[in-house]
Coordinates of C-alpha atoms and ligand atoms in Angstrom, one line a residue:
M1417 CA -3.0 29.6 -3.5
S1418 CA -0.4 32.4 -3.4
A1419 CA 1.4 33.5 -6.5
A1420 CA 4.6 32.0 -5.1
Q1421 CA 2.9 28.7 -4.7
Q1422 CA 1.2 29.0 -8.1
D1423 CA 4.5 29.3 -9.9
L1424 CA 6.2 26.4 -8.0
K1425 CA 6.1 23.8 -10.8
I1426 CA 7.2 20.2 -10.6
D1427 CA 9.3 18.7 -13.4
G1428 CA 7.2 16.0 -15.1
R1429 CA 10.2 14.8 -17.2
R1430 CA 12.4 14.4 -14.1
L1431 CA 9.6 12.6 -12.3
W1432 CA 9.2 10.1 -15.2
D1433 CA 13.0 9.5 -15.4
S1434 CA 13.1 8.8 -11.6
L1435 CA 10.3 6.3 -12.0
M1436 CA 12.1 4.5 -14.8
A1437 CA 15.4 4.5 -12.9
L1438 CA 13.7 3.1 -9.9
A1439 CA 11.9 0.5 -12.0
R1440 CA 15.3 -0.9 -13.1
I1441 CA 15.8 -2.1 -9.5
G1442 CA 14.1 -5.5 -9.2
A1443 CA 13.1 -5.3 -12.8
T1444 CA 11.4 -8.5 -14.2
P1445 CA 11.8 -9.8 -17.8
A1446 CA 8.1 -9.1 -18.4
G1447 CA 8.5 -5.4 -17.7
G1448 CA 7.4 -5.3 -14.1
V1449 CA 9.2 -5.3 -10.7
N1450 CA 9.8 -7.8 -7.9
R1451 CA 10.9 -5.8 -4.9
Q1452 CA 9.3 -7.8 -2.1
A1453 CA 9.8 -6.3 1.4
L1454 CA 13.3 -6.3 2.7
T1455 CA 14.7 -8.5 -0.1
D1456 CA 17.9 -7.4 -1.8
A1457 CA 15.9 -5.5 -4.5
D1458 CA 14.0 -3.6 -1.8
R1459 CA 17.3 -2.9 0.0
Q1460 CA 18.7 -1.4 -3.2
A1461 CA 15.6 0.7 -3.8
R1462 CA 15.8 2.0 -0.2
A1463 CA 19.4 2.9 -0.7
Q1464 CA 18.7 4.7 -3.9
F1465 CA 15.8 6.6 -2.3
T1466 CA 18.1 7.7 0.6
Q1467 CA 20.8 8.9 -1.8
W1468 CA 18.3 10.9 -4.0
C1469 CA 16.6 12.5 -0.9
E1470 CA 20.0 13.5 0.6
A1471 CA 21.0 15.0 -2.8
A1472 CA 17.8 17.0 -2.5
G1473 CA 18.9 18.5 0.8
C1474 CA 17.1 16.2 3.1
R1475 CA 18.1 14.3 6.2
V1476 CA 16.8 10.7 6.1
R1477 CA 16.0 8.9 9.3
T1478 CA 15.0 5.2 9.9
D1479 CA 12.5 4.0 12.6
A1480 CA 12.4 0.7 14.4
I1481 CA 10.4 -1.1 11.7
G1482 CA 12.6 0.3 9.0
N1483 CA 10.4 3.2 7.7
L1484 CA 12.6 5.7 5.9
I1485 CA 11.5 9.3 6.4
A1486 CA 13.3 12.1 4.5
R1487 CA 13.0 15.6 6.0
L1488 CA 13.5 18.9 4.2
P1489 CA 13.9 21.5 6.9
G1490 CA 11.5 24.5 7.2
Q1491 CA 12.0 28.0 8.5
N1492 CA 10.5 26.9 11.8
D1493 CA 11.7 23.4 12.4
D1494 CA 9.8 23.1 15.7
L1495 CA 6.4 23.1 13.9
P1496 CA 4.9 19.7 12.9
A1497 CA 5.9 18.9 9.3
V1498 CA 3.6 18.2 6.4
M1499 CA 4.3 14.6 5.3
M1500 CA 4.0 12.8 2.0
G1501 CA 4.6 9.1 1.4
S1502 CA 4.0 5.7 -0.1
H1503 CA 6.0 2.5 -0.5
L1504 CA 9.0 1.1 -2.5
D1505 CA 8.2 -2.6 -1.9
S1506 CA 6.2 -4.5 -4.5
Q1507 CA 4.2 -7.6 -5.3
P1508 CA 6.2 -10.5 -6.8
T1509 CA 4.9 -9.6 -10.2
G1510 CA 4.3 -6.0 -9.5
G1511 CA 4.2 -2.9 -11.7
K1512 CA 6.5 0.1 -12.1
F1513 CA 4.0 2.5 -10.5
D1514 CA 2.2 0.9 -7.4
G1515 CA 3.8 2.7 -4.4
A1516 CA 6.8 3.9 -6.5
Y1517 CA 4.7 6.7 -8.0
G1518 CA 3.8 8.2 -4.6
V1519 CA 7.4 8.0 -3.4
M1520 CA 8.9 9.5 -6.6
A1521 CA 6.2 12.2 -6.8
G1522 CA 7.1 13.1 -3.2
L1523 CA 10.8 13.2 -4.2
E1524 CA 9.9 15.5 -7.1
V1525 CA 8.0 17.9 -4.8
L1526 CA 11.1 18.0 -2.5
R1527 CA 13.3 18.7 -5.4
A1528 CA 11.0 21.4 -6.8
I1529 CA 10.7 23.1 -3.4
R1530 CA 14.5 23.0 -2.9
E1531 CA 15.2 24.4 -6.4
S1532 CA 12.7 27.3 -5.8
G1533 CA 15.1 28.6 -3.2
R1534 CA 12.1 29.4 -1.0
I1535 CA 12.3 27.6 2.4
P1536 CA 8.8 26.5 3.4
P1537 CA 7.5 27.8 6.7
R1538 CA 7.6 24.3 8.2
A1539 CA 9.5 21.0 7.3
V1540 CA 8.3 18.8 4.5
E1541 CA 8.8 15.0 5.0
L1542 CA 8.6 12.0 2.6
A1543 CA 8.1 8.5 4.0
A1544 CA 8.9 5.2 2.3
W1545 CA 6.9 2.8 4.4
T1546 CA 8.3 -0.7 5.1
N1547 CA 6.3 -3.7 3.8
E1548 CA 3.2 -2.1 2.4
E1549 CA 2.3 -5.1 0.3
G1550 CA 2.3 -7.8 2.9
T1551 CA 3.1 -10.5 0.4
R1552 CA 6.3 -11.7 2.1
F1553 CA 5.4 -10.7 5.6
A1554 CA 1.7 -10.5 6.4
P1555 CA -0.2 -8.3 7.1
S1556 CA 0.1 -5.5 4.5
M1557 CA 0.7 -1.9 5.5
M1558 CA 3.0 -3.1 8.3
G1559 CA 5.4 -0.2 8.5
S1560 CA 2.8 2.5 8.5
A1561 CA 0.6 0.5 11.0
V1562 CA 3.5 0.3 13.4
Y1563 CA 4.2 4.1 12.9
A1564 CA 0.5 4.9 13.6
G1565 CA 0.5 2.7 16.7
L1566 CA -2.0 0.3 15.2
L1567 CA 0.4 -2.7 15.2
P1568 CA 2.8 -3.4 18.2
L1569 CA 6.4 -3.2 17.0
E1570 CA 7.4 -6.5 18.7
E1571 CA 4.4 -8.3 17.0
A1572 CA 5.5 -7.0 13.6
L1573 CA 9.2 -7.9 14.2
A1574 CA 8.2 -11.5 15.0
V1575 CA 6.3 -12.1 11.8
V1576 CA 7.9 -14.8 9.7
D1577 CA 8.0 -15.4 5.9
A1578 CA 7.6 -18.7 4.1
D1579 CA 11.2 -19.6 4.9
G1580 CA 10.9 -18.8 8.6
V1581 CA 12.9 -15.6 8.4
T1582 CA 11.5 -13.0 10.9
V1583 CA 11.0 -9.3 10.0
A1584 CA 13.6 -8.5 12.6
E1585 CA 16.1 -10.8 10.9
A1586 CA 15.2 -9.4 7.5
L1587 CA 15.8 -5.9 8.8
R1588 CA 19.2 -6.9 10.1
Q1589 CA 20.1 -8.7 6.8
A1590 CA 19.0 -5.5 4.9
G1591 CA 21.3 -3.5 7.0
V1592 CA 18.5 -1.4 8.5
S1593 CA 19.3 0.3 11.8
P1594 CA 17.0 2.8 13.5
S1595 CA 18.5 6.3 13.6
G1596 CA 16.7 7.2 16.8
E1597 CA 15.5 10.7 16.0
D1598 CA 11.8 11.4 16.3
P1599 CA 10.6 15.0 15.5
G1600 CA 7.0 14.0 16.3
L1601 CA 3.9 13.4 14.2
P1602 CA 3.2 15.5 11.1
M1603 CA 0.3 18.0 10.9
A1604 CA -1.1 16.3 7.8
Y1605 CA -0.2 13.4 5.4
F1606 CA -0.7 13.2 1.6
E1607 CA -0.2 10.2 -0.6
A1608 CA -0.3 10.1 -4.4
H1609 CA -1.0 6.7 -6.0
I1610 CA -2.3 5.1 -9.2
E1611 CA -6.0 4.2 -8.8
Q1612 CA -5.4 0.5 -9.5
G1613 CA -8.9 0.4 -10.9
P1614 CA -10.7 1.4 -14.1
V1615 CA -12.8 4.4 -13.0
L1616 CA -10.6 7.5 -13.7
E1617 CA -9.5 6.2 -17.1
A1618 CA -13.2 5.4 -18.0
E1619 CA -14.3 8.8 -16.9
G1620 CA -11.4 10.6 -18.6
K1621 CA -10.4 12.3 -15.4
P1622 CA -6.6 12.7 -14.6
I1623 CA -7.2 13.4 -10.8
G1624 CA -9.1 11.4 -8.3
V1625 CA -9.9 13.1 -5.0
V1626 CA -10.0 10.0 -2.7
T1627 CA -12.8 10.4 -0.2
A1628 CA -12.2 7.1 1.7
A1629 CA -10.7 3.6 1.4
Q1630 CA -12.9 0.6 1.8
G1631 CA -12.3 -1.6 4.9
Q1632 CA -10.7 -5.1 4.6
C1633 CA -9.9 -8.2 6.6
W1634 CA -7.4 -11.1 5.9
F1635 CA -7.7 -14.7 7.1
R1636 CA -5.3 -17.6 7.1
V1637 CA -7.4 -20.9 6.9
S1638 CA -5.5 -24.1 7.7
F1639 CA -7.2 -27.4 6.6
Q1640 CA -5.9 -30.6 8.2
G1641 CA -7.1 -33.9 6.5
Q1642 CA -5.1 -37.1 5.9
A1643 CA -2.6 -37.7 3.1
A1644 CA -3.3 -41.1 1.6
H1645 CA -2.9 -43.1 -1.7
A1646 CA -5.0 -41.5 -4.5
G1647 CA -5.6 -44.9 -6.1
S1648 CA -6.4 -47.2 -3.2
T1649 CA -8.4 -44.9 -0.9
P1650 CA -12.2 -45.2 -1.5
M1651 CA -13.9 -41.8 -2.0
N1652 CA -16.0 -42.3 1.1
M1653 CA -13.0 -42.8 3.3
R1654 CA -11.0 -39.6 2.4
A1655 CA -10.2 -36.5 4.4
D1656 CA -9.2 -34.4 1.4
A1657 CA -7.9 -31.0 2.5
L1658 CA -7.8 -29.6 -1.0
A1659 CA -11.4 -30.6 -1.8
A1660 CA -12.5 -28.8 1.3
A1661 CA -10.4 -25.7 0.5
A1662 CA -11.8 -25.6 -3.1
R1663 CA -15.3 -25.5 -1.6
V1664 CA -14.2 -22.4 0.4
V1665 CA -12.6 -20.7 -2.6
T1666 CA -15.8 -21.0 -4.6
A1667 CA -18.0 -19.9 -1.7
L1668 CA -15.7 -16.8 -1.1
N1669 CA -16.1 -15.8 -4.7
E1670 CA -19.9 -16.1 -4.5
I1671 CA -19.8 -14.0 -1.3
G1672 CA -17.9 -11.3 -3.1
K1673 CA -20.2 -11.3 -6.1
A1674 CA -23.3 -11.1 -3.8
H1675 CA -21.9 -8.1 -1.9
A1676 CA -20.6 -5.8 -4.7
P1677 CA -19.1 -3.2 -4.7
G1678 CA -17.3 -5.2 -2.0
C1679 CA -15.0 -8.0 -3.1
A1680 CA -13.5 -11.3 -1.8
T1681 CA -10.4 -13.1 -2.9
A1682 CA -8.4 -16.3 -2.2
G1683 CA -5.0 -15.3 -3.4
R1684 CA -2.7 -18.0 -2.0
M1685 CA -3.0 -21.7 -1.5
V1686 CA -0.2 -24.0 -0.1
V1687 CA -1.0 -27.7 -0.7
T1688 CA 1.0 -30.4 1.2
P1689 CA 2.4 -32.8 0.0
N1690 CA 1.4 -31.3 -3.4
S1691 CA 1.9 -34.6 -5.3
P1692 CA -0.4 -35.7 -8.1
N1693 CA -1.1 -39.2 -6.7
V1694 CA -1.5 -38.2 -3.0
I1695 CA -4.7 -37.1 -1.4
P1696 CA -3.8 -33.6 -0.1
G1697 CA -3.3 -33.9 3.7
S1698 CA -3.1 -30.2 4.5
V1699 CA -3.9 -26.9 2.8
V1700 CA -3.2 -23.3 4.0
L1701 CA -5.5 -20.8 2.2
S1702 CA -5.4 -17.0 2.3
A1703 CA -8.8 -15.2 2.2
E1704 CA -9.6 -11.5 2.2
M1705 CA -12.8 -9.6 2.0
R1706 CA -13.3 -5.8 1.5
H1707 CA -16.3 -3.5 1.5
P1708 CA -16.9 0.3 1.9
D1709 CA -19.4 -0.5 4.7
D1710 CA -17.9 -2.3 7.7
A1711 CA -21.4 -3.7 8.7
V1712 CA -21.8 -5.3 5.3
R1713 CA -18.2 -6.7 5.5
S1714 CA -19.1 -8.2 8.9
A1715 CA -22.0 -10.0 7.2
M1716 CA -19.7 -11.3 4.5
E1717 CA -17.4 -12.6 7.2
S1718 CA -20.2 -14.5 8.9
L1719 CA -21.1 -16.2 5.6
F1720 CA -17.4 -17.0 5.1
H1721 CA -17.1 -18.7 8.5
E1722 CA -20.3 -20.8 7.7
A1723 CA -18.8 -21.9 4.4
V1724 CA -15.6 -22.9 6.1
A1725 CA -17.4 -25.0 8.7
A1726 CA -19.6 -26.6 6.0
A1727 CA -16.6 -27.6 3.9
A1728 CA -14.8 -29.1 6.8
R1729 CA -17.8 -31.2 7.7
E1730 CA -18.4 -32.3 4.1
H1731 CA -14.8 -33.5 3.7
S1732 CA -14.1 -34.7 7.3
V1733 CA -11.2 -32.4 7.8
Q1734 CA -10.1 -30.2 10.8
V1735 CA -10.0 -26.5 10.1
R1736 CA -8.5 -23.5 11.9
T1737 CA -9.2 -19.9 10.8
D1738 CA -6.9 -17.1 12.0
K1739 CA -7.7 -13.4 11.4
I1740 CA -4.5 -11.7 10.5
L1741 CA -5.8 -8.2 9.5
E1742 CA -8.8 -6.1 10.4
Q1743 CA -8.8 -2.7 8.8
P1744 CA -12.0 -0.7 9.1
A1745 CA -13.1 1.6 6.2
A1746 CA -11.1 4.9 6.4
P1747 CA -12.6 8.3 5.5
F1748 CA -10.0 10.9 4.5
A1749 CA -9.9 14.5 5.9
A1750 CA -12.2 17.1 4.5
A1751 CA -9.4 19.8 4.7
C1752 CA -7.0 17.5 2.7
M1753 CA -9.7 16.8 0.1
Q1754 CA -10.4 20.5 -0.2
A1755 CA -6.7 21.3 -0.8
I1756 CA -6.6 18.6 -3.5
R1757 CA -9.8 19.8 -5.2
H1758 CA -8.6 23.5 -5.0
S1759 CA -5.3 22.6 -6.7
A1760 CA -7.0 20.5 -9.4
R1761 CA -9.4 23.4 -10.2
Q1762 CA -6.6 26.0 -10.2
R1763 CA -4.5 23.9 -12.5
Q1764 CA -7.6 23.0 -14.6
Y1765 CA -7.2 19.3 -14.2
P1766 CA -10.7 17.6 -14.3
C1767 CA -11.1 15.7 -11.0
L1768 CA -13.5 13.1 -9.6
D1769 CA -14.3 12.0 -6.0
I1770 CA -13.6 8.3 -5.7
V1771 CA -13.5 5.6 -3.0
S1772 CA -10.3 3.5 -3.0
G1773 CA -10.8 -0.2 -3.6
A1774 CA -7.2 -0.8 -2.6
A1775 CA -5.8 -0.1 0.9
H1776 CA -2.8 2.2 1.3
D1777 CA -0.4 3.5 4.0
A1778 CA -2.6 6.6 4.1
V1779 CA -5.3 4.4 5.8
A1780 CA -3.0 3.9 8.8
L1781 CA -1.9 7.6 8.8
S1782 CA -5.6 8.7 8.6
R1783 CA -6.1 7.2 12.1
I1784 CA -3.6 9.6 13.6
V1785 CA -3.4 12.8 11.4
P1786 CA -5.5 14.5 8.8
S1787 CA -4.7 12.6 5.6
G1788 CA -5.6 12.8 1.9
M1789 CA -4.9 10.8 -1.2
I1790 CA -4.5 11.8 -4.9
F1791 CA -5.2 9.2 -7.5
V1792 CA -4.2 9.2 -11.1
P1793 CA -5.4 6.7 -13.8
C1794 CA -3.6 3.6 -14.8
A1795 CA -4.0 1.8 -18.1
G1796 CA -7.1 -0.5 -18.1
G1797 CA -7.2 -0.2 -14.3
I1798 CA -4.6 -3.0 -14.2
S1799 CA -2.3 -3.2 -11.2
H1800 CA -0.5 -5.9 -9.2
N1801 CA 0.5 -7.0 -12.6
E1802 CA 3.8 -6.5 -14.6
A1803 CA 1.8 -4.8 -17.4
E1804 CA 0.8 -1.9 -15.0
S1805 CA 1.3 1.4 -16.8
A1806 CA 0.3 5.1 -16.6
E1807 CA 0.6 8.2 -18.7
P1808 CA 3.4 10.7 -18.0
D1809 CA 1.0 13.7 -18.2
D1810 CA -1.3 12.2 -15.6
L1811 CA 1.6 11.3 -13.3
A1812 CA 2.8 14.9 -13.6
A1813 CA -0.6 16.3 -12.9
G1814 CA -1.0 14.2 -9.8
C1815 CA 2.5 15.3 -8.6
Q1816 CA 1.6 19.0 -9.2
V1817 CA -1.6 18.6 -7.1
L1818 CA 0.5 16.8 -4.4
C1819 CA 2.9 19.8 -4.4
D1820 CA 0.2 22.4 -4.2
S1821 CA -1.7 20.5 -1.5
V1822 CA 1.4 20.1 0.7
L1823 CA 2.3 23.8 0.3
A1824 CA -1.2 24.8 1.1
F1825 CA -0.8 23.1 4.5
C1826 CA 2.8 24.4 4.9
H1827 CA 1.5 27.9 4.5
G1828 CA -1.5 27.4 6.6
D1829 CA -3.9 28.2 3.7
A1830 CA -5.7 25.0 4.4
A1831 CA -7.6 24.2 7.6
G1832 CA -4.5 22.7 9.2
R1833 CA -3.0 23.0 12.7
Ligands
HGY855 O1 -3.8 -4.8 -0.7 C1 -3.8 -3.7 -1.0 O2 -4.9 -3.1 -1.1 C2 -2.6 -2.9 -1.2 O3 -2.4 -2.8 -2.6 N1 -1.4 -3.5 -0.6
MN856 MN1 0.3 0.5 -3.3
MN857 MN1 0.0 -2.8 -4.0

């Protein structure tokens, strides 16, 4: 790391203030945020992001799926940029830091570079990816997947939410219009994120060098039974969709426990007609499975399909299982990890290699460009919860490592193109 890079310091106080200002957009009474993709709160956060990036000397472009990409020009603007990114959208009961931290840390890096007065050799970009969470529009990581060519644009635009609104319509309602520029792919991508798990805090390490993200798959399981009177329908004459779905929820949990460190979750269930004295006629259940080893996850999936078939037989219901996301495990780039480790050591931040349990936009980017992730601890490992919190010093340390790593690639000190 050159002396010039060494003394380029981020401003941890300004980073914290930006995070708290962003957290006021879509704030919930319990102290979290609800900025589901392309809702009005997400639209406000996108507008705020754009305004802050322009004030930091960037041009901000929008692509066809609504990804926002801010660009701080470099000395040679024909060279591929170094990109940072994460997401502004949140879970319905999300926290202040999931996604927001990576975007605000990237903004702080842009601000620090701009204030240093030293124009980097190549452009530095910051992406705010559309619909990372996938809670309103499934699947997750939608914007980065379209950017990486993993999900066809038309397929993404046609996805509907629970009210039948398409992504295309939601983009129009949010006033998103593609700006048309395309300077080409970056030479590398870095994402800073809270760990969303307990390891770094338990180990007392402020920096996680993310070596890979475990793979995952999502399913939508539709059970079709027969709605009938709860009082006058004998037990042996029922086609109870909820009883069948409950069997699958329990089986999925057992599959996850039997394949640790993998995991399995049924997070959403829609029961129709959802009335106390009606035998449920239909149920739509979400199911997801994750594991660091794709072969093991495949075995988990086989057991899952067997459990679905058995539950349907036992409760005399029809069932349809649709796979809506297949995301193989993603190793991150050695050169990116090396830059992250080098910065942590230079700055004397204890660091730890770690596999990500959560998926991130960096997973999609890692399929097309060398990518790396920097984790920082979050309190109790809690995330996807309004109580999510993190320490300002850890957030600042992760942001400084992000800055050093990006500059290492800008200056060609790392094994980049
Ligand atoms: O689901 C995930 O892993 C991410 O938090 N969206
Ligand atoms: Mn996230
Ligand atoms: Mn998340």
